[in-house]
CSV table of C-alpha atoms in Angstrom, one decimal:
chain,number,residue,atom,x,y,z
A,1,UNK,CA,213.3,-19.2,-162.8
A,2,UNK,CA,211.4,-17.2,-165.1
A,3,UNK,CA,213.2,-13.0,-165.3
A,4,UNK,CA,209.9,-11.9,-165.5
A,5,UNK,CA,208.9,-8.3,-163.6
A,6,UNK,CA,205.2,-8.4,-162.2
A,7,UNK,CA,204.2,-5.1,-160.9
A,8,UNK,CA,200.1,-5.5,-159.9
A,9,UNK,CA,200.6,-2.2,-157.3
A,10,UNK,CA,201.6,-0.1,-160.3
A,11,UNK,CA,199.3,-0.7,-162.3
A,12,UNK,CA,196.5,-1.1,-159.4
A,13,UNK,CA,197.8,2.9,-159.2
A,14,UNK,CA,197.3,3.6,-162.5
A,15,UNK,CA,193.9,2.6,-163.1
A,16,UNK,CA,192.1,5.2,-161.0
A,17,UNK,CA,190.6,7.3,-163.6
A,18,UNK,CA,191.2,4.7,-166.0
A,19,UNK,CA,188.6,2.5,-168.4
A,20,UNK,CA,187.5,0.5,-165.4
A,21,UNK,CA,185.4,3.4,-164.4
A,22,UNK,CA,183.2,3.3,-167.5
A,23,UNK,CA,180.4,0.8,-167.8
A,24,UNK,CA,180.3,-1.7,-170.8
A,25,UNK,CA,177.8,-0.1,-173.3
A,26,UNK,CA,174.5,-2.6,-172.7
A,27,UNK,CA,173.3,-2.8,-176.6
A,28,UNK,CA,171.6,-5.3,-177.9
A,29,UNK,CA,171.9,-8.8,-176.9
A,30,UNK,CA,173.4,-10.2,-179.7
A,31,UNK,CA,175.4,-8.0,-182.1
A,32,UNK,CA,175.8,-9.1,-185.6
A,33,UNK,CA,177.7,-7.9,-189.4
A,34,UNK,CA,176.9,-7.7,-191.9
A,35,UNK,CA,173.0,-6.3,-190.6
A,36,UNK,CA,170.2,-8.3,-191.7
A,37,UNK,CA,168.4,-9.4,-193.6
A,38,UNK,CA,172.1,-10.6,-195.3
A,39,UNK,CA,173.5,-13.5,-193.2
A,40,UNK,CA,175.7,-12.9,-190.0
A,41,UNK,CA,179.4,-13.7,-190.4
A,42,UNK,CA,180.9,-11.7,-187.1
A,43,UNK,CA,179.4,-11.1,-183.9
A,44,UNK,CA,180.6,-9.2,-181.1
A,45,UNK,CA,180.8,-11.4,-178.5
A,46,UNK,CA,182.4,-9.6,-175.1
A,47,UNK,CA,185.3,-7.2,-174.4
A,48,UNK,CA,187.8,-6.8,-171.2
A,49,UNK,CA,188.7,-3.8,-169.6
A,50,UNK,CA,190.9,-4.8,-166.2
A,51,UNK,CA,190.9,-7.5,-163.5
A,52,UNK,CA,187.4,-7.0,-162.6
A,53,UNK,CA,186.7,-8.9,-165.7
A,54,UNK,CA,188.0,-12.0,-163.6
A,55,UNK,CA,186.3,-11.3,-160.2
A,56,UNK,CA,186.5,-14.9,-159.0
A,57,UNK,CA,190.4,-15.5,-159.5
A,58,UNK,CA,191.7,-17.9,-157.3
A,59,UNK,CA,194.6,-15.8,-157.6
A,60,UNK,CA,192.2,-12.8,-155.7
A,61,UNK,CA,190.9,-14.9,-153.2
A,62,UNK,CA,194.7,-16.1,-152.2
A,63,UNK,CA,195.6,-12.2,-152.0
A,64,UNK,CA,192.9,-11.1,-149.9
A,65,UNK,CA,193.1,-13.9,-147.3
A,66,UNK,CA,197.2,-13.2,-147.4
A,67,UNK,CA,197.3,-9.2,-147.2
A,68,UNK,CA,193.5,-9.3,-145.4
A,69,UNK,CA,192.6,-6.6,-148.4
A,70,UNK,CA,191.2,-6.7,-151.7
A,71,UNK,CA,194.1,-6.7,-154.7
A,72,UNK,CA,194.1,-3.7,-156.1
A,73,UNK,CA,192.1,-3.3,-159.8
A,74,UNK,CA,194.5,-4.2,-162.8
A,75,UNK,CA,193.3,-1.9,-165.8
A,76,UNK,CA,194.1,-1.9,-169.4
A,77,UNK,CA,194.5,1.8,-170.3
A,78,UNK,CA,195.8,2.6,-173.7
A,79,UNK,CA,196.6,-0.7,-175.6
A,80,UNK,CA,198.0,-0.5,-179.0
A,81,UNK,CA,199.4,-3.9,-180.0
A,82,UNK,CA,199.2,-7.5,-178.7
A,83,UNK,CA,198.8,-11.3,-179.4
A,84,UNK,CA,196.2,-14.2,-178.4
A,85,UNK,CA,196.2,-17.7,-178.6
A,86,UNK,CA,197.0,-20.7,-176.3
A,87,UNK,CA,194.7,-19.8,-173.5
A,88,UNK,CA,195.9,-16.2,-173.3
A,89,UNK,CA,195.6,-12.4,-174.2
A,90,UNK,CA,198.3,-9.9,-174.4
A,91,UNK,CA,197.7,-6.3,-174.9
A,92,UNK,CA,200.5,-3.9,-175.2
A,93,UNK,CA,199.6,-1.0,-173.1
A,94,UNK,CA,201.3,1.7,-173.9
A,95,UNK,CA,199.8,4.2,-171.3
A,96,UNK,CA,201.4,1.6,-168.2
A,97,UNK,CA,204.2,1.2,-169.9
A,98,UNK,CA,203.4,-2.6,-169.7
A,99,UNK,CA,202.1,-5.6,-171.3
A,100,UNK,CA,198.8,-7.0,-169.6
A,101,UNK,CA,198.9,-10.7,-169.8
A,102,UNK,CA,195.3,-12.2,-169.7
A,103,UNK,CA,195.1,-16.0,-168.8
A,104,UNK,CA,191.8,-17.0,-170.1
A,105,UNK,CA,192.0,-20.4,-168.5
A,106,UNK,CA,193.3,-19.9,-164.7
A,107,UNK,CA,191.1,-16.3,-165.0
A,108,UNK,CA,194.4,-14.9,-163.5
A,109,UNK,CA,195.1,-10.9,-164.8
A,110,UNK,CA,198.9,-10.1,-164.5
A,111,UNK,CA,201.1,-7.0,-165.7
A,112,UNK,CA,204.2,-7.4,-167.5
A,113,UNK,CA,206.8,-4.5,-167.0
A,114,UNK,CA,210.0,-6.1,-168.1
A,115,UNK,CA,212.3,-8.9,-168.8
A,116,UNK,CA,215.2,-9.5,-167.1
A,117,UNK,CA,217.2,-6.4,-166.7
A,118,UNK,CA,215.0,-4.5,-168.8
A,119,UNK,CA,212.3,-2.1,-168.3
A,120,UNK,CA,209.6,-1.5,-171.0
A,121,UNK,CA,209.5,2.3,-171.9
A,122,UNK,CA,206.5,1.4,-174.6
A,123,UNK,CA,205.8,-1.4,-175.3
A,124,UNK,CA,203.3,-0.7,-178.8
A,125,UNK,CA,203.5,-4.7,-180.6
A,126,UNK,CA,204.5,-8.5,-180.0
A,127,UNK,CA,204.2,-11.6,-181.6
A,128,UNK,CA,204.2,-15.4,-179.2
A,129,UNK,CA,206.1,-18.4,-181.1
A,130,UNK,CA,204.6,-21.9,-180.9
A,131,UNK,CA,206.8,-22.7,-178.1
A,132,UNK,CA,205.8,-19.7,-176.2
A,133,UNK,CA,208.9,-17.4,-176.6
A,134,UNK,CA,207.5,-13.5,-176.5
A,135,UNK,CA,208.6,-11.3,-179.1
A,136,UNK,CA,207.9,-7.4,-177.7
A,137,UNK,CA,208.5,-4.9,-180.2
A,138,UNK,CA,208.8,-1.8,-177.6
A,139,UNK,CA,209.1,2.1,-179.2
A,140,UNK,CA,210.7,3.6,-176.8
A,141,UNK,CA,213.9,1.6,-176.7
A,142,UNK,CA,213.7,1.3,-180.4
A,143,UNK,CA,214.0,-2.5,-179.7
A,144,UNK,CA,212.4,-5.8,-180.1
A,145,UNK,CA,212.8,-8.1,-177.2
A,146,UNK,CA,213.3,-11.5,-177.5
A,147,UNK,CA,212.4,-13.8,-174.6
A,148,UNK,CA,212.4,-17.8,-174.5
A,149,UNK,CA,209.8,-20.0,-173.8
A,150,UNK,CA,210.4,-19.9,-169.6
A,151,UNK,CA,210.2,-16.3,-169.9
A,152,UNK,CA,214.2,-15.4,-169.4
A,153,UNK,CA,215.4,-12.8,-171.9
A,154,UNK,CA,217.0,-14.2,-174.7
A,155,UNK,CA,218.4,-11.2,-176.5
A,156,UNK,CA,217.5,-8.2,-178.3
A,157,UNK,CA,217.6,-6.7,-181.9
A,158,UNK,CA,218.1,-3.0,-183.0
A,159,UNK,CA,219.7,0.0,-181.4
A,160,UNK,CA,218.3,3.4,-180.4
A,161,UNK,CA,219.1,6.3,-182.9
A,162,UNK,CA,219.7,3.7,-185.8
A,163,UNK,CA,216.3,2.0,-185.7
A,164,UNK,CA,212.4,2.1,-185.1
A,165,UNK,CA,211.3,-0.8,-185.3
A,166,UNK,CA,207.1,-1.0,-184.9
A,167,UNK,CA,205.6,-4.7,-185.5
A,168,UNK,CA,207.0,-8.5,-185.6
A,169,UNK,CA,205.5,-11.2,-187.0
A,170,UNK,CA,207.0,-14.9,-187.4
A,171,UNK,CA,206.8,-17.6,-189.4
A,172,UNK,CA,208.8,-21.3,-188.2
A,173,UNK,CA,212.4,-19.9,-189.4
A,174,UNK,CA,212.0,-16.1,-189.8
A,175,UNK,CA,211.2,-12.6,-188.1
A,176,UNK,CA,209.4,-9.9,-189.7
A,177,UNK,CA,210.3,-6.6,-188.5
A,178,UNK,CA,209.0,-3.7,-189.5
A,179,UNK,CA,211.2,-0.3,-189.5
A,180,UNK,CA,209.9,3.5,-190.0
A,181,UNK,CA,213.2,4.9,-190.0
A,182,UNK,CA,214.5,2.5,-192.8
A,183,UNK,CA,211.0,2.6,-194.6
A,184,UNK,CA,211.1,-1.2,-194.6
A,185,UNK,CA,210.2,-4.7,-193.4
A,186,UNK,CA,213.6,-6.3,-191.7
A,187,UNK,CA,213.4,-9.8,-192.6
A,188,UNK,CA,215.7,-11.8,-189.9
A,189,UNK,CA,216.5,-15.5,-189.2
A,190,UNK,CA,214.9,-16.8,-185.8
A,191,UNK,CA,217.8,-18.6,-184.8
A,192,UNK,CA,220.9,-16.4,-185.0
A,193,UNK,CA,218.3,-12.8,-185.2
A,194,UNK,CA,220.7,-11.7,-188.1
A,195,UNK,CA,219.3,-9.9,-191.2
A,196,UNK,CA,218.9,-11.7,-194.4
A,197,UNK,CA,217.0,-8.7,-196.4
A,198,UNK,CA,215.0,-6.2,-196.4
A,199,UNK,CA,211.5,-5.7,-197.8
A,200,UNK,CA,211.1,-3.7,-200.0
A,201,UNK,CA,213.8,-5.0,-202.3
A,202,UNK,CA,216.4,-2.6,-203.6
A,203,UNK,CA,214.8,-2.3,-207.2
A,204,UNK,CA,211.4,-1.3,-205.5
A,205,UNK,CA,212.5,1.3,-203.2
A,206,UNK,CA,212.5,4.4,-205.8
A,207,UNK,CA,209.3,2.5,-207.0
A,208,UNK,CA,206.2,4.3,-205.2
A,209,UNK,CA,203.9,2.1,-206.3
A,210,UNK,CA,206.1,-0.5,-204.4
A,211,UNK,CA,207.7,1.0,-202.2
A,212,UNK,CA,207.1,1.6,-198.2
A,213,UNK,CA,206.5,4.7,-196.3
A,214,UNK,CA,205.9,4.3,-193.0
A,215,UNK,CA,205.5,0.5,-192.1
A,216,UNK,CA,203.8,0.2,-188.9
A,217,UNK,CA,202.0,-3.1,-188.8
A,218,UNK,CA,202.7,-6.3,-190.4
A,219,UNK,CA,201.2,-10.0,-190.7
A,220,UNK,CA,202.5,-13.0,-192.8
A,221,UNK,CA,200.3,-15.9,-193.9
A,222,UNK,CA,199.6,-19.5,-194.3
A,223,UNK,CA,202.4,-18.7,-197.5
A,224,UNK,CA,204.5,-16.5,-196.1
A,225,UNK,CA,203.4,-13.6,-197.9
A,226,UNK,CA,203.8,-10.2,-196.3
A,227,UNK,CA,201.0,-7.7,-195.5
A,228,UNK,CA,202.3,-4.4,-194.4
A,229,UNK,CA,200.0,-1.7,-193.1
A,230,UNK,CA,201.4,1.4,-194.6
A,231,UNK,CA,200.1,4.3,-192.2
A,232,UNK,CA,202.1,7.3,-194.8
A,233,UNK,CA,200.6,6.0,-197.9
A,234,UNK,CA,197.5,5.4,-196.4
A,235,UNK,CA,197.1,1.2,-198.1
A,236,UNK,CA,198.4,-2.5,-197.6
A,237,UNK,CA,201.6,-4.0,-199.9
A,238,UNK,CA,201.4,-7.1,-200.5
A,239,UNK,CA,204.7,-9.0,-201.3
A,240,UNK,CA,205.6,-12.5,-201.3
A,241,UNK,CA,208.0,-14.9,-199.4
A,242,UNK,CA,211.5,-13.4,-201.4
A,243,UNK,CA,210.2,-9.6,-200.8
A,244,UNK,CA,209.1,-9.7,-204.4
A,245,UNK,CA,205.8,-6.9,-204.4
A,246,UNK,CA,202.3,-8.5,-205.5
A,247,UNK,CA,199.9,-6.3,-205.2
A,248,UNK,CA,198.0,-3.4,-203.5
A,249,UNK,CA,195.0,-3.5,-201.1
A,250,UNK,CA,193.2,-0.4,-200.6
A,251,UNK,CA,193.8,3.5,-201.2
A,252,UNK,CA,193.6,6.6,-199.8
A,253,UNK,CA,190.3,8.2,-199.3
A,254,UNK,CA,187.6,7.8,-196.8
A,255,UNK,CA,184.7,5.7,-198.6
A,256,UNK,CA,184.7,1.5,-197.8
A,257,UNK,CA,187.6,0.0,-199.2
A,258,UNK,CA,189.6,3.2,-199.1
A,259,UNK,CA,191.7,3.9,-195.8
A,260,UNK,CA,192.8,7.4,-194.3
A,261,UNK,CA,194.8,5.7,-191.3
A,262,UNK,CA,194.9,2.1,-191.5
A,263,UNK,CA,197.0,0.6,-188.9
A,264,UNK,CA,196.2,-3.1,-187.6
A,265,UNK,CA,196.9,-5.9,-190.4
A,266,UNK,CA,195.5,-9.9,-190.3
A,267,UNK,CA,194.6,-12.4,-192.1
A,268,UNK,CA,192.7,-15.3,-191.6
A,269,UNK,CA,192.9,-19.3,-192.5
A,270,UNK,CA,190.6,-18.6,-195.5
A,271,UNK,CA,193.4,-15.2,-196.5
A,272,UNK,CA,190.3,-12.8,-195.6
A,273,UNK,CA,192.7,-9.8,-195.1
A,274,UNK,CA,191.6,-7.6,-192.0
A,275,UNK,CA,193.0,-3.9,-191.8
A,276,UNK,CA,192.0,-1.8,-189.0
A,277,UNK,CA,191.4,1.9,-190.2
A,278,UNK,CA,191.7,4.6,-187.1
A,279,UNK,CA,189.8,7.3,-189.3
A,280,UNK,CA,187.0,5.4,-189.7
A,281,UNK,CA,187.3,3.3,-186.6
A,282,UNK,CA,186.2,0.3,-188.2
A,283,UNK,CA,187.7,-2.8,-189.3
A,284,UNK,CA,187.3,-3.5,-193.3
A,285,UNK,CA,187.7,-7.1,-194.9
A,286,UNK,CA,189.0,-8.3,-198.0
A,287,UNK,CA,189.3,-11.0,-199.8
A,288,UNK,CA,192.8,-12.5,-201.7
A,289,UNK,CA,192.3,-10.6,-204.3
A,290,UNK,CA,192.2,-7.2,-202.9
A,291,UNK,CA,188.5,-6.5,-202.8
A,292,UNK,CA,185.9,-5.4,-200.3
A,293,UNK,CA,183.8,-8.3,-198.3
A,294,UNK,CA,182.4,-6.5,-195.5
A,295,UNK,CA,183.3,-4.4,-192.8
A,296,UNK,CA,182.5,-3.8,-189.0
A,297,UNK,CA,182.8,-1.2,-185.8
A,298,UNK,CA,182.1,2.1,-187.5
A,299,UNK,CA,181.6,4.4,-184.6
A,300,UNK,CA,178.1,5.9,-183.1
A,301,UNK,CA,176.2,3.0,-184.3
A,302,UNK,CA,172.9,2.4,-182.3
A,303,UNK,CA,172.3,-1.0,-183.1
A,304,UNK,CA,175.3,-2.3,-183.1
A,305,UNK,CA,179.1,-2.4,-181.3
A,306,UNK,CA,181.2,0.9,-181.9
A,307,UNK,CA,185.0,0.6,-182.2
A,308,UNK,CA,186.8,3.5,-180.5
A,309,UNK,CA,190.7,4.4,-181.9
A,310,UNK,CA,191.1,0.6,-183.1
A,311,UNK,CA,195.2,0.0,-183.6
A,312,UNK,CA,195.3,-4.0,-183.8
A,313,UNK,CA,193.4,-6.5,-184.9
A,314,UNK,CA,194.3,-10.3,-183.6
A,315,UNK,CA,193.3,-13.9,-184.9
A,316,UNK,CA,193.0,-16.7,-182.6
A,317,UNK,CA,192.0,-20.5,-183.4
A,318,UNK,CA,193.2,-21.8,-180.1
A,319,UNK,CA,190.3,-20.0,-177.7
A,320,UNK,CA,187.1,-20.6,-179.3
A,321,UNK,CA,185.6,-23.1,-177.2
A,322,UNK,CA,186.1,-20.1,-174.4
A,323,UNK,CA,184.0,-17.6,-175.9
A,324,UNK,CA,181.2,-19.9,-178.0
A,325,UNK,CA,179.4,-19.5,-174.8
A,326,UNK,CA,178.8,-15.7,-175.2
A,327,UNK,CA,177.7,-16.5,-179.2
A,328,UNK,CA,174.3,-16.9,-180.1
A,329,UNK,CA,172.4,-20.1,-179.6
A,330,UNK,CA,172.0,-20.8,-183.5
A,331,UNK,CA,176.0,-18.8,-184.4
A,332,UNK,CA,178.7,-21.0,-184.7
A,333,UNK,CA,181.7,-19.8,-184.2
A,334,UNK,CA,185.0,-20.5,-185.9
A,335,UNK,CA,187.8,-17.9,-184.9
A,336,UNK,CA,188.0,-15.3,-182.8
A,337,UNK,CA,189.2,-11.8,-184.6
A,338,UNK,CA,190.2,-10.0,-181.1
A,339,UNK,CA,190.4,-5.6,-181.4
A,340,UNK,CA,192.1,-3.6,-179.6
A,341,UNK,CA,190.9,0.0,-178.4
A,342,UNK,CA,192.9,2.9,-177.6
A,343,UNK,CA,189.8,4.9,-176.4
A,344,UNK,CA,186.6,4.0,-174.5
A,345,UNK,CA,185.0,1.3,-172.4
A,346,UNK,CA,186.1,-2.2,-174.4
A,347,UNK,CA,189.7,-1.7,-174.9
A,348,UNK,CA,189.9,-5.5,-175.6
A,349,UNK,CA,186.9,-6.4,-178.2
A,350,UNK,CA,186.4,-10.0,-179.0
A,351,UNK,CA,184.1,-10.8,-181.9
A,352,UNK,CA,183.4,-14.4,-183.3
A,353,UNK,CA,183.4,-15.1,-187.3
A,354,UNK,CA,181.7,-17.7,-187.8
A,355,UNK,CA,178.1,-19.2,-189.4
A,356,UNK,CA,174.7,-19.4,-188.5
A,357,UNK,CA,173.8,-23.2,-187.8
C-alpha cells in the first residue's frame, strides 16, 4: 500500500483567501506569440487554479453523496516547482506546504503532504522517472525525497546544515542535483544515490566565467547536457555529459536575451532552451546556439496572456491530445510548455507550441 499522506481538509482550509477567489482574466479568444502578422508558434491554451477546475469529478460526486456535503475547494496557492507528463500535473506549492497532484485523465485534484514518515516543510522542485518514482526536492529539510513507483518512500539524499539542494533532474542512470550551499550541480547514480561528481569540475570552480553561483534550477537534454539556471550570475551554463562547461546563454541586464532573475530552465525535443525570467515575468527562448528566438508572458499585456512571478517552466509530450481541444481550429499543437505562477489568477499556465495547419 502506497505511504502516501492525502490531506484534502487542509488544504480545503487553506484556500479561503486564496487564487480560487480571482476570476480567470477573459482576453481574447485565442492568444498567440510571436503577434502577427509573423506566424504563431505558442498559444496560451488554459490555466488551473484548484479543484473547481474539475467540477464534475467522480471523485466529488462520491464525497458529497458519502459526507451529504460538498468537498471542500483544493487550491493551488504559491507553486514554485513541479513536473507533467503521463496524464498528470504536479505543482509544488510551497505556500501549503504540499504538492498538488493533478490527474488530467480521472479529473481527480489531490494534495500531497508527505511520504511515509515524512512531512514536507517546502516542497519548491521534483522530477517523475519513466516508471513513476517521484523525486521531491523539498527546501526546508534540505532534502530530496526519493519515492518508488507505488508511492512508498524509497530513501533520501542530503542532510540539513550540510546541504541545499534546489532542483533534480534525471536522465535513465543519473540524478542531477543542484546545490546553493556547495555552488554546484551534485551529479549522483540512480541506483545506489551515491555521488560520482560535481558540476562544476574542480578546474572550473575559480573560473567565473565557468563557474556556478547560485544554482537553483536545472534541466538535462536529449544528450545529457546540463542547463543550470544560475539565479546569482543572473545566466544559463551550459556543460556537457562529463561536467565539462560549453557555453553561456544569456547575461545580465534587462533587455530580451538578457536576464535579471532567471529561474525556470527547459528544453525542448528540437533543444529550444526555455528560461523563465522573474524580472521580466516572461519566458525567453533560445535556440542551441545560445541566441534569441522569441519570447512570451511579459506582464500588463492587453492583447495577450500576462505571466505573474513565473518560477518553472515544464515540457510535456505525453498530454497533448488533452489540451488540442482548447487550441485553435487551424493550430496544431505539438507539446505542451506548462508555467507555473507564484502570483495571480493562473498559477498553472498551459500554452501549446505548435504550427498553424
Amino acid at each position: 500500500m502506497a505511504a502516501e499522506i492525502f490531506a484534502l481538509a487542509l488544504v480545503a482550509g487553506l484556500a479561503a483567501g486564496c487564487a480560487t477567489s480571482a476570476k480567470k482574466p477573459a482576453g481574447p479568444k485565442f492568444s498567440f506569440y510571436p503577434a502577427p502578422p509573423d506566424a504563431p508558434r505558442l498559444q496560451f491554451l488554459t490555466s488551473f487554479a484548484s479543484s473547481r477546475d474539475f467540477p464534475n469529478s467522480a471523485r466529488d460526486k462520491f464525497m458529497t453523496f458519502l459526507t451529504g456535503k460538498t468537498p471542500g475547494v483544493i487550491a493551488i496557492g504559491k507553486p514554485y516547482g513541479g513536473a507533467a507528463g503521463q496524464g498528470k500535473i504536479y505543482a509544488c506549492d510551497t505556500a501549503s506546504s504540499a504538492v498538488m497532484r493533478l490527474n488530467l485523465v480521472d479529473k481527480k485534484f489531490d494534495a500531497l503532504i508527505g511520504v511515509g514518515p515524512i512531512t514536507f516543510q517546502s516542497p519548491v522542485n521534483m522530477a517523475v522517472d519513466t516508471n513513476g518514482a517521484l523525486y521531491i526536492v523539498d527546501m526546508g529539510l534540505n532534502q530530496l525525497i526519493v519515492t518508488d513507483p507505488s508511492g512508498d518512500l524509497a530513501g533520501t539524499v542530503g542532510e540539513k546544515g550540510k546541504s541545499k539542494p534546489m532542483d533534480v533532474a534525471l536522465t535513465a542512470d543519473r540524478i542531477y542535483l543542484s546545490d546553493i550551499t556547495t555552488h554546484s550541480v551534485h551529479v549522483l547514480d540512480k541506483a545506489t544515490r551515491t555521488n560520482l561528481f560535481d558540476i562544476p569540475r574542480p578546474e572550473d570552480t575559480t573560473n567565473i566565467l565557468r563557474k556556478l553561483f547560485q544554482p537553483i534550477n536545472i534541466a538535462v537534454d536529449a544528450r545529457s547536457r546540463l542547463y543550470v539556471s544560475d539565479f546569482g550570475a543572473d545566466r544559463v551554463q551550459v556543460y556537457d555529459a562529463d561536467g565539462k562547461f560549453l557555453r553561456t546563454i544569456g547575461r545580465r541586464g534587462d533587455n530580451y536575451g538578457e536576464f535579471t532573475r532567471p529561474k525556470g530552465v527547459a528544453v525542448d525535443r528540437d533543444n529550444i532552451v526555455y528560461v523563465v525570467d522573474a524580472a521580466g515575468q516572461m519566458v525567453q527562448m533560445f535556440d542551441d546556439a545560445g541566441q534569441l528566438l522569441m519570447w512570451f508572458g511579459e506582464p500588463n499585456h492587453a492583447a495577450r496572456v500576462s505571466l505573474f512571478l513565473p518560477s518553472k517552466v515544464l515540457m510535456d509530450y505525453d498530454d497533448v491530445a488533452l489540451f488540442q481541444k482548447y487550441a485553435a481550429p487551424d493550430f496544431k499543437v505539438e507539446h505542451l510548455v506548462i508555467v507555473m505562477n507564484q502570483f495571480g489568477p493562473m498559477p498553472v499556465s498551459v500554452f501549446g507550441f505548435g504550427h498553424k495547419k
